[in-house]
Short mmCIF file of C-alpha atoms in Angstrom, two decimals:
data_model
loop_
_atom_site.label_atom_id
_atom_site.label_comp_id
_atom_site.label_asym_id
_atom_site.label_seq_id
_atom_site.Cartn_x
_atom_site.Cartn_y
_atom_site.Cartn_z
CA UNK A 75 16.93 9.99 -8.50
CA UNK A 76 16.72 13.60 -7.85
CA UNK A 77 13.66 13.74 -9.49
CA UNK A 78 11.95 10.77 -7.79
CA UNK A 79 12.74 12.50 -5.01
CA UNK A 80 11.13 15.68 -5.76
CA UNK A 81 7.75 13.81 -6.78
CA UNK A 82 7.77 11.59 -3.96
CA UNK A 83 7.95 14.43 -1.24
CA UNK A 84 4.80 16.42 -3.52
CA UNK A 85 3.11 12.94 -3.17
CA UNK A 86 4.00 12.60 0.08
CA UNK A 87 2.82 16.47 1.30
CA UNK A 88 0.06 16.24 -0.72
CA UNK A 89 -1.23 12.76 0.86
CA UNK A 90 -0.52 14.50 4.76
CA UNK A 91 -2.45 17.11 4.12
CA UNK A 92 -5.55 15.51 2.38
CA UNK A 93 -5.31 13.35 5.59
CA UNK A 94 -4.49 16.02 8.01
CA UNK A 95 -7.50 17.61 6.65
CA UNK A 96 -9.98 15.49 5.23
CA UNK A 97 -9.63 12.23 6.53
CA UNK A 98 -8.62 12.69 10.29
CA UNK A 99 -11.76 15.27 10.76
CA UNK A 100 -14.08 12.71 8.96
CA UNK A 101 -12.99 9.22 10.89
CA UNK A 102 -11.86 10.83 13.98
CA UNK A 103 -14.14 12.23 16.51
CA UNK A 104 -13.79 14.81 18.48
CA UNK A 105 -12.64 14.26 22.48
CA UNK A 106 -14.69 15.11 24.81
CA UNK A 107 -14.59 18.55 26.53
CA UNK A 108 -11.48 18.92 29.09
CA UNK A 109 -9.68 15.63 27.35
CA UNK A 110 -6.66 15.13 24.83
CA UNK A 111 -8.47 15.00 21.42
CA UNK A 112 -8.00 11.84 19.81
CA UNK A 113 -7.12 12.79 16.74
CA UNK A 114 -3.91 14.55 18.48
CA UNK A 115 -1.66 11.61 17.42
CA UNK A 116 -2.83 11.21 13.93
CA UNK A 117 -2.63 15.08 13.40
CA UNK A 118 0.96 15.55 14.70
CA UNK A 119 2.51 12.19 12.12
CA UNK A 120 0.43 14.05 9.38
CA UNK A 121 2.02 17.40 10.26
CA UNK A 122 5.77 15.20 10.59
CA UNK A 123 5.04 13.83 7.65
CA UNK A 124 4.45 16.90 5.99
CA UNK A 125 7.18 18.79 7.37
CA UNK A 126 10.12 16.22 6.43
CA UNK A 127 8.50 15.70 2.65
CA UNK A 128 8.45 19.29 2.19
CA UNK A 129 12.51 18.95 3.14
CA UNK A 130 13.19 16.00 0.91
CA UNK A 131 11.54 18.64 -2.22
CA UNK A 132 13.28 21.64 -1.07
CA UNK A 133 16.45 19.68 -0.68
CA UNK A 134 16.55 17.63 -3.75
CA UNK A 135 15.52 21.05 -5.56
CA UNK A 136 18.78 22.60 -4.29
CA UNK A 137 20.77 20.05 -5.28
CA UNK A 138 23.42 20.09 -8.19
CA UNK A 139 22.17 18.49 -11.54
CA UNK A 140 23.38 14.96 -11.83
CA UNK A 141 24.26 13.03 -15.02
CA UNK A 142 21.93 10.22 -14.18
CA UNK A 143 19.21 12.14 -13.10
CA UNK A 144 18.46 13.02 -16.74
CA UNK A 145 16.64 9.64 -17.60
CA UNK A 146 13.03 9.03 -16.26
CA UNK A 147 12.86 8.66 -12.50
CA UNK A 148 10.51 5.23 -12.59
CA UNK A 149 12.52 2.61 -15.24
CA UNK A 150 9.81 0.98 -17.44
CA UNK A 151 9.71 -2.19 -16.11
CA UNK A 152 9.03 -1.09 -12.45
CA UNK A 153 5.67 0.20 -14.34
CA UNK A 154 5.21 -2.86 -16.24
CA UNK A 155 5.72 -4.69 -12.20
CA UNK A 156 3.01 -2.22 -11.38
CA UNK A 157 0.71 -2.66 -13.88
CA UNK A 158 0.81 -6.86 -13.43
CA UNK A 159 0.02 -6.12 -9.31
CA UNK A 160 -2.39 -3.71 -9.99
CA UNK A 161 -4.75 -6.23 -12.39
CA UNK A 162 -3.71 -9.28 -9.70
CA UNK A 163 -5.48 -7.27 -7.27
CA UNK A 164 -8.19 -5.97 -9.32
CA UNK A 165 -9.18 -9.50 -10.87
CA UNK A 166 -8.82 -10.52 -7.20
CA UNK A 167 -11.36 -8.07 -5.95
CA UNK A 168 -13.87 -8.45 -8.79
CA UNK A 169 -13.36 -12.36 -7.63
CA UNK A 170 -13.93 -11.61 -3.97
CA UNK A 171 -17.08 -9.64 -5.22
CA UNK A 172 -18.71 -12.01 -7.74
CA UNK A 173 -17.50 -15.08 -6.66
CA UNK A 174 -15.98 -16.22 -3.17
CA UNK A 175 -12.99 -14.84 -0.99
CA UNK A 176 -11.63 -18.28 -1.79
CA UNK A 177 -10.99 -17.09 -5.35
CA UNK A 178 -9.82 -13.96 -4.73
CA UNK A 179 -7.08 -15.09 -2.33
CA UNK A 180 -6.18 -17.88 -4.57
CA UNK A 181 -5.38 -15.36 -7.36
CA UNK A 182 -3.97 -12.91 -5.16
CA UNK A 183 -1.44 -15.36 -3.85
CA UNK A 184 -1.36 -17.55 -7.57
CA UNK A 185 -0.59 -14.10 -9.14
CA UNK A 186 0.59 -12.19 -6.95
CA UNK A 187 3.57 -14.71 -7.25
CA UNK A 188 3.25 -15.04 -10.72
CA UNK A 189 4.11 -11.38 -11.29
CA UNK A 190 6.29 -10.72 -8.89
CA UNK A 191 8.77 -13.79 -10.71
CA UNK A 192 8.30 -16.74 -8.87
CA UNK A 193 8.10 -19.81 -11.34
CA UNK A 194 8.20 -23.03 -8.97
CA UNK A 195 5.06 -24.44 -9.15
CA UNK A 196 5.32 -26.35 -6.08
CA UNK A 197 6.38 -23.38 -4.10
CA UNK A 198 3.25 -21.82 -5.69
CA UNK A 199 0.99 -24.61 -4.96
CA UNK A 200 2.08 -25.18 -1.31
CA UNK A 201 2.34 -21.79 -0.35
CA UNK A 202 -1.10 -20.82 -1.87
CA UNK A 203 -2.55 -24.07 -0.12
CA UNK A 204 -1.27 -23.88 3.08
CA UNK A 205 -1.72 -20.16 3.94
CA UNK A 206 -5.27 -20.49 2.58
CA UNK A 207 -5.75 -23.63 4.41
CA UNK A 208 -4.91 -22.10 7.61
CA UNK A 209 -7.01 -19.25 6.92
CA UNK A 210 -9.94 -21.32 6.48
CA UNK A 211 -8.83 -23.47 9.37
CA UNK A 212 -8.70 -20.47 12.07
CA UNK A 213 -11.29 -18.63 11.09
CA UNK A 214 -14.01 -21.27 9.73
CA UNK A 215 -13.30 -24.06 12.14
CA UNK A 216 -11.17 -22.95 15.02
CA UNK A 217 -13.26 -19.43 15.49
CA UNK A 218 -16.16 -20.51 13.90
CA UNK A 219 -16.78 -17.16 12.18
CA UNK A 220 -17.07 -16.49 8.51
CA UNK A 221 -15.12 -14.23 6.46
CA UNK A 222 -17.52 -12.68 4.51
#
């Protein structure tokens, strides 16, 4: 755990400042003159983020070895969970690309469920249906806008 720890604070400073100084500056426009800057809000979470991940490192660095933080930090089959989203939602985009956001939220929700353990097909079926269905409903009848 310690060593979870340790990555997900270098992660997690590493991510505030590529935000705090890439991605703010490049989304974020300045205010104008005599006005609080916009990007005031966004910097100071960054820099809070920053701050307490840079604590969890330094404090799970100065911690006392533990016997069970000698394994590795991520069991295997949190990757192998990982690895099943991670093609869910890249099938699902190269769906959403090639062939209809229907698709792609069909095997989002079909898969995502799939991987994540669920095995009751009419749980599956319903849940796929109706969400999608209601989707379709709001935006395609009710709004009369189109999703893509």
């Amino acid at each position: 755990m310690r060593r979870a720890n340790v990555v997900s604070g270098m992660v997690l400073a590493a991510l505030g400042a590529l935000v705090l100084l890439v991605v703010n500056p490049w989304q974020i426009e300045e205010g104008p003159a005599g006005m609080m800057s916009p990007r005031l809000v966004p910097n100071l979470s960054m820099v809070v983020v920053m701050v307490l991940s840079i604590l969890l490192v330094v404090q799970n660095l100065r911690a006392a070895d533990r016997p069970e933080d000698a394994g590795s930090p991520i069991p295997r089959r949190e990757l192998v969970a990982f690895a099943k989203i991670a093609a869910v939602f890249g099938l699902a985009i190269a769906l959403y690309i090639h062939v209809s956001p229907l698709a792609a939220g069909g095997v989002l929700m079909v898969g995502g469920f799939l991987a994540l353990g669920e095995r009751r097909p009419l749980v599956i079926v319903l849940l796929t249906g109706g969400l999608l269905g209601a989707v379709w409903l709001l935006f395609y009848r009710l709004l009369g806008t189109a999703i893509v």
